[in-house]
Short mmCIF file of C-alpha atoms in Angstrom, two decimals:
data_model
loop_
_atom_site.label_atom_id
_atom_site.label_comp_id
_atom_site.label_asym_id
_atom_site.label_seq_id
_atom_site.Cartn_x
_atom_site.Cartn_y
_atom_site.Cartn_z
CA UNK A 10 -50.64 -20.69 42.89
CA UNK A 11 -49.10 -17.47 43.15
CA UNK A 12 -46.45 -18.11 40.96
CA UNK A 13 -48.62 -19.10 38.46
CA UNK A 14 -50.55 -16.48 38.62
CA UNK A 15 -47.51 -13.99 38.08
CA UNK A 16 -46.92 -16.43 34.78
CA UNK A 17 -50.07 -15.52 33.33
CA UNK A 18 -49.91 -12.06 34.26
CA UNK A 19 -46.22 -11.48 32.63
CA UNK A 20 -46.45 -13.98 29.58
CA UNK A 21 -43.53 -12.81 28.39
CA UNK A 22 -41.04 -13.23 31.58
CA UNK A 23 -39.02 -17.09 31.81
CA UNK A 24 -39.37 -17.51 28.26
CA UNK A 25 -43.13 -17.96 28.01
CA UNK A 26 -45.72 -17.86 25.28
CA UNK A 27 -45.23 -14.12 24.86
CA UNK A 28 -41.64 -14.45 24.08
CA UNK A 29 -40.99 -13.01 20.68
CA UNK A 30 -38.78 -16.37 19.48
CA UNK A 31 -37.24 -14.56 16.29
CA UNK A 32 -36.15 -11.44 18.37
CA UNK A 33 -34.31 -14.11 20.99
CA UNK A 34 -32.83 -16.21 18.36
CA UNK A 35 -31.79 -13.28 16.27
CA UNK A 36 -29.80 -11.61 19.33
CA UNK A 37 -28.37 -15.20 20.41
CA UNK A 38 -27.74 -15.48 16.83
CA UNK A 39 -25.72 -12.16 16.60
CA UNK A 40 -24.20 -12.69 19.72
CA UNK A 41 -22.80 -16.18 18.71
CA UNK A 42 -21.10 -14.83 15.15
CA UNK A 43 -19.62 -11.81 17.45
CA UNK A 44 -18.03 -14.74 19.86
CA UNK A 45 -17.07 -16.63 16.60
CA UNK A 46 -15.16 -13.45 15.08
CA UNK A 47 -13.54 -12.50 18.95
CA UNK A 48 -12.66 -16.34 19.19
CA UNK A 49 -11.17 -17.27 15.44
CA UNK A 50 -7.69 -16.74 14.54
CA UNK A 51 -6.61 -17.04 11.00
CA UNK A 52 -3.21 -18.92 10.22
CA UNK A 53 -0.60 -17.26 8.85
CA UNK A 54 -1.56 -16.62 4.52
CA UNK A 55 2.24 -17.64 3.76
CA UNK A 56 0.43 -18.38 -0.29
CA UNK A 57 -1.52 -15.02 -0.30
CA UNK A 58 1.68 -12.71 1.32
CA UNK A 59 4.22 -14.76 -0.99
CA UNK A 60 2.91 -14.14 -4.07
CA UNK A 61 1.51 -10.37 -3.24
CA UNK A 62 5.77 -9.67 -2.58
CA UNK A 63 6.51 -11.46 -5.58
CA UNK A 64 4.13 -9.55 -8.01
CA UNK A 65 4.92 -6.40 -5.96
CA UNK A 66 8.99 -6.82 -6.67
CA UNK A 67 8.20 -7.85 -10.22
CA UNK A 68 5.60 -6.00 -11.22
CA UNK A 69 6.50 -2.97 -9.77
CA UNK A 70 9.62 -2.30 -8.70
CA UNK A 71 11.22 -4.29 -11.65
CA UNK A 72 8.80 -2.21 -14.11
CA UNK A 73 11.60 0.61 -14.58
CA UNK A 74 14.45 -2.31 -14.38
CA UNK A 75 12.40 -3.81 -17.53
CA UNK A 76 12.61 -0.80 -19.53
CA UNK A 77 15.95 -0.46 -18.88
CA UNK A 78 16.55 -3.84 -20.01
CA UNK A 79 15.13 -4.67 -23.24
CA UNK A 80 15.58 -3.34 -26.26
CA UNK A 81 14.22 -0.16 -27.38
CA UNK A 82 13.40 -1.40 -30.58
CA UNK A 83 11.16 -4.34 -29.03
CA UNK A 84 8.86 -2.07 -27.75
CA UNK A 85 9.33 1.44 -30.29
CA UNK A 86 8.05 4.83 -28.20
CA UNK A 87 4.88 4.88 -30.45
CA UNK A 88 3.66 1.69 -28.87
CA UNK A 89 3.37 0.51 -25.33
CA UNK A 90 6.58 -0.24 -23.40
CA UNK A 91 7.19 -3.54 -21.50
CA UNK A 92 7.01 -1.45 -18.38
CA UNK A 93 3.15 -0.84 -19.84
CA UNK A 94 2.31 -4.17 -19.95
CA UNK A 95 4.01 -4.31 -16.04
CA UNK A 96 1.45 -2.29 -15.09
CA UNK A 97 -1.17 -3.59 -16.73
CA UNK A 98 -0.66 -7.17 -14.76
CA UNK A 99 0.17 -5.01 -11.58
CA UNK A 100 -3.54 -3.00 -12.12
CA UNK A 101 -5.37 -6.62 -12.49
CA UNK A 102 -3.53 -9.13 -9.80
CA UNK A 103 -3.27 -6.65 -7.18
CA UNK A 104 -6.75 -5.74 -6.28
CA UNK A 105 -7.28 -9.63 -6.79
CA UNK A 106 -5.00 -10.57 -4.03
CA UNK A 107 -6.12 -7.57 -2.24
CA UNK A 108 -10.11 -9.27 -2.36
CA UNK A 109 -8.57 -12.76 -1.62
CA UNK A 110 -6.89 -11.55 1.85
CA UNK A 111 -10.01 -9.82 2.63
CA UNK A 112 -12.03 -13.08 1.98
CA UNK A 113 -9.82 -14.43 4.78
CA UNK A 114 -9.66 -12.01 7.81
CA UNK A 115 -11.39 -13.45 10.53
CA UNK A 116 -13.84 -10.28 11.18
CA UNK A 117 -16.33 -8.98 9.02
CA UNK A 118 -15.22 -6.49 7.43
CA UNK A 119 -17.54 -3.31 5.78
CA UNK A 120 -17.73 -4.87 2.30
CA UNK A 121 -19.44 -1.28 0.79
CA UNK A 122 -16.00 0.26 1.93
CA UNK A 123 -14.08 -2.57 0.62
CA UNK A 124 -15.52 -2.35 -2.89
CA UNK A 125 -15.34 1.54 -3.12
CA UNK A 126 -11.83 1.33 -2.29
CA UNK A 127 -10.84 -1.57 -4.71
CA UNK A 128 -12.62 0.68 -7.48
CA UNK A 129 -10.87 3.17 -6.37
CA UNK A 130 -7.02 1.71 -6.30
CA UNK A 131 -8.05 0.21 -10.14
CA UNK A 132 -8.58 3.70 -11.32
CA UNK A 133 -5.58 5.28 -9.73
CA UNK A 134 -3.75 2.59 -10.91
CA UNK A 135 -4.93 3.42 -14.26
CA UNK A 136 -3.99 6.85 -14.46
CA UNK A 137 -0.39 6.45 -12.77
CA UNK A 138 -0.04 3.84 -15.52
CA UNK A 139 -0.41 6.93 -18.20
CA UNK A 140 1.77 8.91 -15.95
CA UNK A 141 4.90 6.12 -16.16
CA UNK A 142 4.19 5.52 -19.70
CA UNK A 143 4.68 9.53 -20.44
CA UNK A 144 7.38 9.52 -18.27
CA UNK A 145 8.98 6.40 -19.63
CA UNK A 146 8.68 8.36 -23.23
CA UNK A 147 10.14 11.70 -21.45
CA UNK A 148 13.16 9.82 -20.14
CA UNK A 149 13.99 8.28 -23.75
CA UNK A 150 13.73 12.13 -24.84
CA UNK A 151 16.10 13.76 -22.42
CA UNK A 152 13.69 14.58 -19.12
CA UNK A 153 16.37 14.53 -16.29
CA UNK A 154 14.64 12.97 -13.24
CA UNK A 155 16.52 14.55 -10.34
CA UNK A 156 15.95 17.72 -11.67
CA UNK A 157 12.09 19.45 -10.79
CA UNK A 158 9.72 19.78 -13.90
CA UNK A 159 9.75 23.40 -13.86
CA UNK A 160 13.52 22.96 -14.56
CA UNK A 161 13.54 20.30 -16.99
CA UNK A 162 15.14 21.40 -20.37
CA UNK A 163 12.49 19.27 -22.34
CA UNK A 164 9.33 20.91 -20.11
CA UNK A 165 10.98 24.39 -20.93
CA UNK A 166 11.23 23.69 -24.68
CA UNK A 167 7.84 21.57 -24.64
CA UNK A 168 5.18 23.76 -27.18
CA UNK A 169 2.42 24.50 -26.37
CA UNK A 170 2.84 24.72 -22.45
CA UNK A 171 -0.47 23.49 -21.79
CA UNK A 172 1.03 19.55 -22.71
CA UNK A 173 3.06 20.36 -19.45
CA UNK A 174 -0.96 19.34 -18.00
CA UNK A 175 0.41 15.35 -18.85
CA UNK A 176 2.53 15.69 -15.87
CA UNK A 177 -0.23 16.02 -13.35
CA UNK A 178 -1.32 12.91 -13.48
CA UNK A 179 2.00 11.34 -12.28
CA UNK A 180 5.04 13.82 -12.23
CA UNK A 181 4.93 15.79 -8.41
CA UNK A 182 4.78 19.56 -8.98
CA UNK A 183 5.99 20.65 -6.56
CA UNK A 184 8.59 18.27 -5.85
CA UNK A 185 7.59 16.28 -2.80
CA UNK A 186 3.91 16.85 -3.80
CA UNK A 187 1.44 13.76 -5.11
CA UNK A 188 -0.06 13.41 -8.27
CA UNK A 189 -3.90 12.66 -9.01
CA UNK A 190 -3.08 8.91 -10.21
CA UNK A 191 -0.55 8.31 -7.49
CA UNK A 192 -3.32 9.56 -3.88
CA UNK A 193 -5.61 7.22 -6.48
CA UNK A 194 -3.31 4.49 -6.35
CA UNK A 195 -2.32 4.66 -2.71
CA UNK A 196 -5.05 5.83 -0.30
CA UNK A 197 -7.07 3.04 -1.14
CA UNK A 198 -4.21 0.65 -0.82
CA UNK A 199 -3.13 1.40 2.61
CA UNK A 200 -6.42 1.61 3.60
CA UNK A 201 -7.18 -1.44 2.61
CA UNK A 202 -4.44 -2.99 4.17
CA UNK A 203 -5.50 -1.12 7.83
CA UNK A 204 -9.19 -2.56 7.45
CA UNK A 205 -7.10 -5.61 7.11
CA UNK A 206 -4.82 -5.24 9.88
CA UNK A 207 -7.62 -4.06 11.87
CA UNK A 208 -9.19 -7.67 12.09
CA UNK A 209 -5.68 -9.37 12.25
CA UNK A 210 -6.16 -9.74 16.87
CA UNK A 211 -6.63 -12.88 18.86
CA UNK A 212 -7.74 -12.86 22.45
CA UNK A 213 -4.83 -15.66 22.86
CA UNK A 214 -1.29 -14.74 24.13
CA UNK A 215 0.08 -17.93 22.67
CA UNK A 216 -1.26 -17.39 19.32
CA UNK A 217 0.31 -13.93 18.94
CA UNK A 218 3.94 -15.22 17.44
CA UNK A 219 5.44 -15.12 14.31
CA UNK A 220 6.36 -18.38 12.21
CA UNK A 221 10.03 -18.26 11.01
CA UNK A 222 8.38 -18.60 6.91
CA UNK A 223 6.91 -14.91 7.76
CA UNK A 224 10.19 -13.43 8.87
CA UNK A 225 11.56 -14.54 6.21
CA UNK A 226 8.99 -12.01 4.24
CA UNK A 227 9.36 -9.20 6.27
CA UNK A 228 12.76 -8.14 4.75
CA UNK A 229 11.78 -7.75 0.94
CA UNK A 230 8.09 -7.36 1.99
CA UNK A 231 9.67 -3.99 4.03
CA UNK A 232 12.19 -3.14 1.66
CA UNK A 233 9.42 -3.04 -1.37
CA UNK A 234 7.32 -0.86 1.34
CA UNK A 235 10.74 1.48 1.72
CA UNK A 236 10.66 1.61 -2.64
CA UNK A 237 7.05 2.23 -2.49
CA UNK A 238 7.07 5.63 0.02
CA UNK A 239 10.15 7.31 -1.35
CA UNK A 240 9.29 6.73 -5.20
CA UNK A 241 5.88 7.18 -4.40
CA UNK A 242 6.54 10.50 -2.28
CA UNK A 243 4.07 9.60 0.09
CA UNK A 244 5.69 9.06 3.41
CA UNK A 245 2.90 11.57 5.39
CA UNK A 246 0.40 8.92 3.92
CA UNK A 247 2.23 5.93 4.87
CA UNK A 248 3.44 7.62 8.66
CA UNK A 249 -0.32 8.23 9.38
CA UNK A 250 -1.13 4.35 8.74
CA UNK A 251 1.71 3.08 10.84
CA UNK A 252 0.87 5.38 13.76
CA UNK A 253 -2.96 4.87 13.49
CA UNK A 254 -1.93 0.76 13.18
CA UNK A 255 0.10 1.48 16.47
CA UNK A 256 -2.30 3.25 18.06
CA UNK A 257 -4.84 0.30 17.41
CA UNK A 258 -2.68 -2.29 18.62
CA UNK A 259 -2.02 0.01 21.68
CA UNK A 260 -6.34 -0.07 22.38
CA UNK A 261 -6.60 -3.68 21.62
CA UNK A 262 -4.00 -4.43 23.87
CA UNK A 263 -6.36 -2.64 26.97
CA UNK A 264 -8.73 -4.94 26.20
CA UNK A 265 -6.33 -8.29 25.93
CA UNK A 266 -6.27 -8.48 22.47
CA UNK A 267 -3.40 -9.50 20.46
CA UNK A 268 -1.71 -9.31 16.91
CA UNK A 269 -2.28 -12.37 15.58
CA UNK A 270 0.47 -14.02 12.83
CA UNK A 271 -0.84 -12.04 9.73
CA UNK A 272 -1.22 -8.74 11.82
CA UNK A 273 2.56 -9.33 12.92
CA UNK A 274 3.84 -9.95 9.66
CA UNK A 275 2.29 -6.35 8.59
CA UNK A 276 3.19 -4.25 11.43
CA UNK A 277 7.18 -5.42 11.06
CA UNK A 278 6.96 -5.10 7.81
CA UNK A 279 6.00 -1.30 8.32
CA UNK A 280 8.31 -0.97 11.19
CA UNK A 281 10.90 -2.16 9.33
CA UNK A 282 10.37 0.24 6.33
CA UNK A 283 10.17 3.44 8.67
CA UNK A 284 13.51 2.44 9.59
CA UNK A 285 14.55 2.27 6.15
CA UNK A 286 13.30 5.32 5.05
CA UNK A 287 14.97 7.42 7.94
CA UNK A 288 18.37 5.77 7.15
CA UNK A 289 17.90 6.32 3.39
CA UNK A 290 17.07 10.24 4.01
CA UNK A 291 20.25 10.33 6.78
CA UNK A 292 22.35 9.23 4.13
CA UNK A 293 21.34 11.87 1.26
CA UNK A 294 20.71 14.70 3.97
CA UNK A 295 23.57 16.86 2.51
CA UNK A 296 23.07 15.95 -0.98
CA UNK A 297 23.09 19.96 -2.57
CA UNK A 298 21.43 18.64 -6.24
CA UNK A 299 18.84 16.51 -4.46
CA UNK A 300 18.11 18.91 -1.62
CA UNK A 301 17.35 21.81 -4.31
CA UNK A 302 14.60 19.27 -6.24
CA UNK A 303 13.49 18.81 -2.27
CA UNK A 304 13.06 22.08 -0.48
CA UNK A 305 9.92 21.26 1.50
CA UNK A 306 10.22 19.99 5.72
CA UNK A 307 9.71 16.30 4.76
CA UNK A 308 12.66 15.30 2.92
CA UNK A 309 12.48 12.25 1.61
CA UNK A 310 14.41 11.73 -1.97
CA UNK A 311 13.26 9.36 -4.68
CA UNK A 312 15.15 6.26 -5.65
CA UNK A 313 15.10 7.07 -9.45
CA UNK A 314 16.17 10.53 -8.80
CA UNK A 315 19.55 9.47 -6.93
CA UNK A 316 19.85 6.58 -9.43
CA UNK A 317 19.76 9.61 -12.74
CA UNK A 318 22.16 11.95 -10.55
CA UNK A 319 24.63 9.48 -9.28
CA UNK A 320 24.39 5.91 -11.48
CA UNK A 321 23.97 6.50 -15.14
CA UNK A 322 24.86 9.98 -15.10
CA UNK A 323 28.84 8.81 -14.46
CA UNK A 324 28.71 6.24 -17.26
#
């Protein structure tokens, strides 16, 4: 009697009449898809990492290779170069592959800071496209690329001086410094690539192991990575998103959480390219010409730049 009494006082206590069923169902609800996301471990994308190295070596780094290759007069100055056309398939099946990777992370990820940043890369993209086509043209008129802009023959000669302006988009000025198209282009990408990364943990040991089809990857996936930061000049940008991915695995690992097979593949791939990088800069530490276009404290000197100095300068 008693009890029954403190029922129908307390309706809502033991899941009685008073129990508000769409709050209950809503929270076991939520809770369930939070379990789901801790509990689900993606396999590892071998289709989705594959082709994003392919079209990055191909796209990208053979863009310059391209121009180099065919004939001028296939693709004259006054019309767009075959390295144009590069980067115009680069600026579409990137961010599509980028999407496509995000469709498969096991966690939710903020899709409002997904889409701002996939605008974003597209339009950064688009303007370090105009930068390497201007460039491109430069090269074909004399521009010598291990030398700064400011000591350029062709910027010196260049009339008016306000044209020098096309080399903001893409050109660093200072040397070492990061043109409008190029933060464009990468900030979004690597942050893209940590919201990624930042999903890529399993609560299982066992499940934290890389298949031998992903180390295969890591080498040119790294080495593209290694193109990307010294060409790109923006090793600060890419150091910041390998510590802060270190850091995170670090915190997830306090709380028995593990890289899975995709998170692996990403974080070797980075490791690999840091290691790159400081070899590459050991090796051209006491280069005179390159150090002058390089004064700053981060010295880090562009492929391109050693290729104009030291490859087709002694043919």
């Amino acid at each position: 009697m008693e009890a029954a009494a403190r029922r129908r006082q307390h309706p809502g206590a033991a899941g009685g009449p008073g129990t508000q069923p769409g709050a209950s169902s809503l929270q076991a609800r939520h809770g369930s898809v939070k379990a789901d996301e801790a509990a689900r471990t993606a396999p590892f994308h071998l289709d989705l990492w594959f082709y994003f190295t392919l079209q990055n070596w191909v796209l990208d780094f053979g863009r310059p290779i391209a121009m180099l290759v065919f004939p001028l007069e296939w693709f004259p100055l006054n019309k767009p170069s075959v390295g144009d056309y590069f980067h115009m398939a680069y600026n579409i099946i990137t961010p599509f592959l980028l999407l496509k990777l995000i469709e498969r992370s096991p966690r939710t990820l903020p899709r409002s800071m997904i889409y701002i940043s996939i605008i974003t890369f597209i339009m950064g993209a688009s303007i370090h496209l105009v930068g390497d086509s201007v460039n491109h043209r430069l090269l074909f008129s004399g521009y010598q690329h291990h030398l700064s802009v400011r000591e350029n023959p062709i910027i010196k000669n260049l009339k008016p001086e306000t044209l020098a302006l096309l080399q903001t988009w893409k050109v660093r000025t200072p040397p070492g410094s990061v043109g409008s198209g190029s933060l464009g282009r990468y900030v979004p990408f690597f942050l893209i690539l940590f919201m990624y990364f930042s999903g890529c943990f399993t609560p299982t040991k066992a499940e934290s192991s890389v298949p031998g089809t992903a180390l295969l990857l890591v080498v040119p996936s790294g080495l593209y990575y290694w193109y990307l930061v010294t060409e790109g000049q923006i090793f600060i940008l890419f150091i910041f998103t390998f510590f802060a991915m270190l850091a995170l695995v670090l915190h997830r690992k306090r709380k028995r959480l593990f890289l899975d097979s995709n998170g692996l593949f990403l974080f070797y791939s980075f490791a690999l390219t840091l290691l790159l990088v400081a070899l590459w800069v050991a090796w051209l530490w006491n280069d005179p010409v390159l150090r002058k276009k390089y004064p700053g404290v981060i010295y880090v000197p562009e492929p391109w730049a050693f290729y104009t100095l030291h490859v087709s300068s002694q043919h």
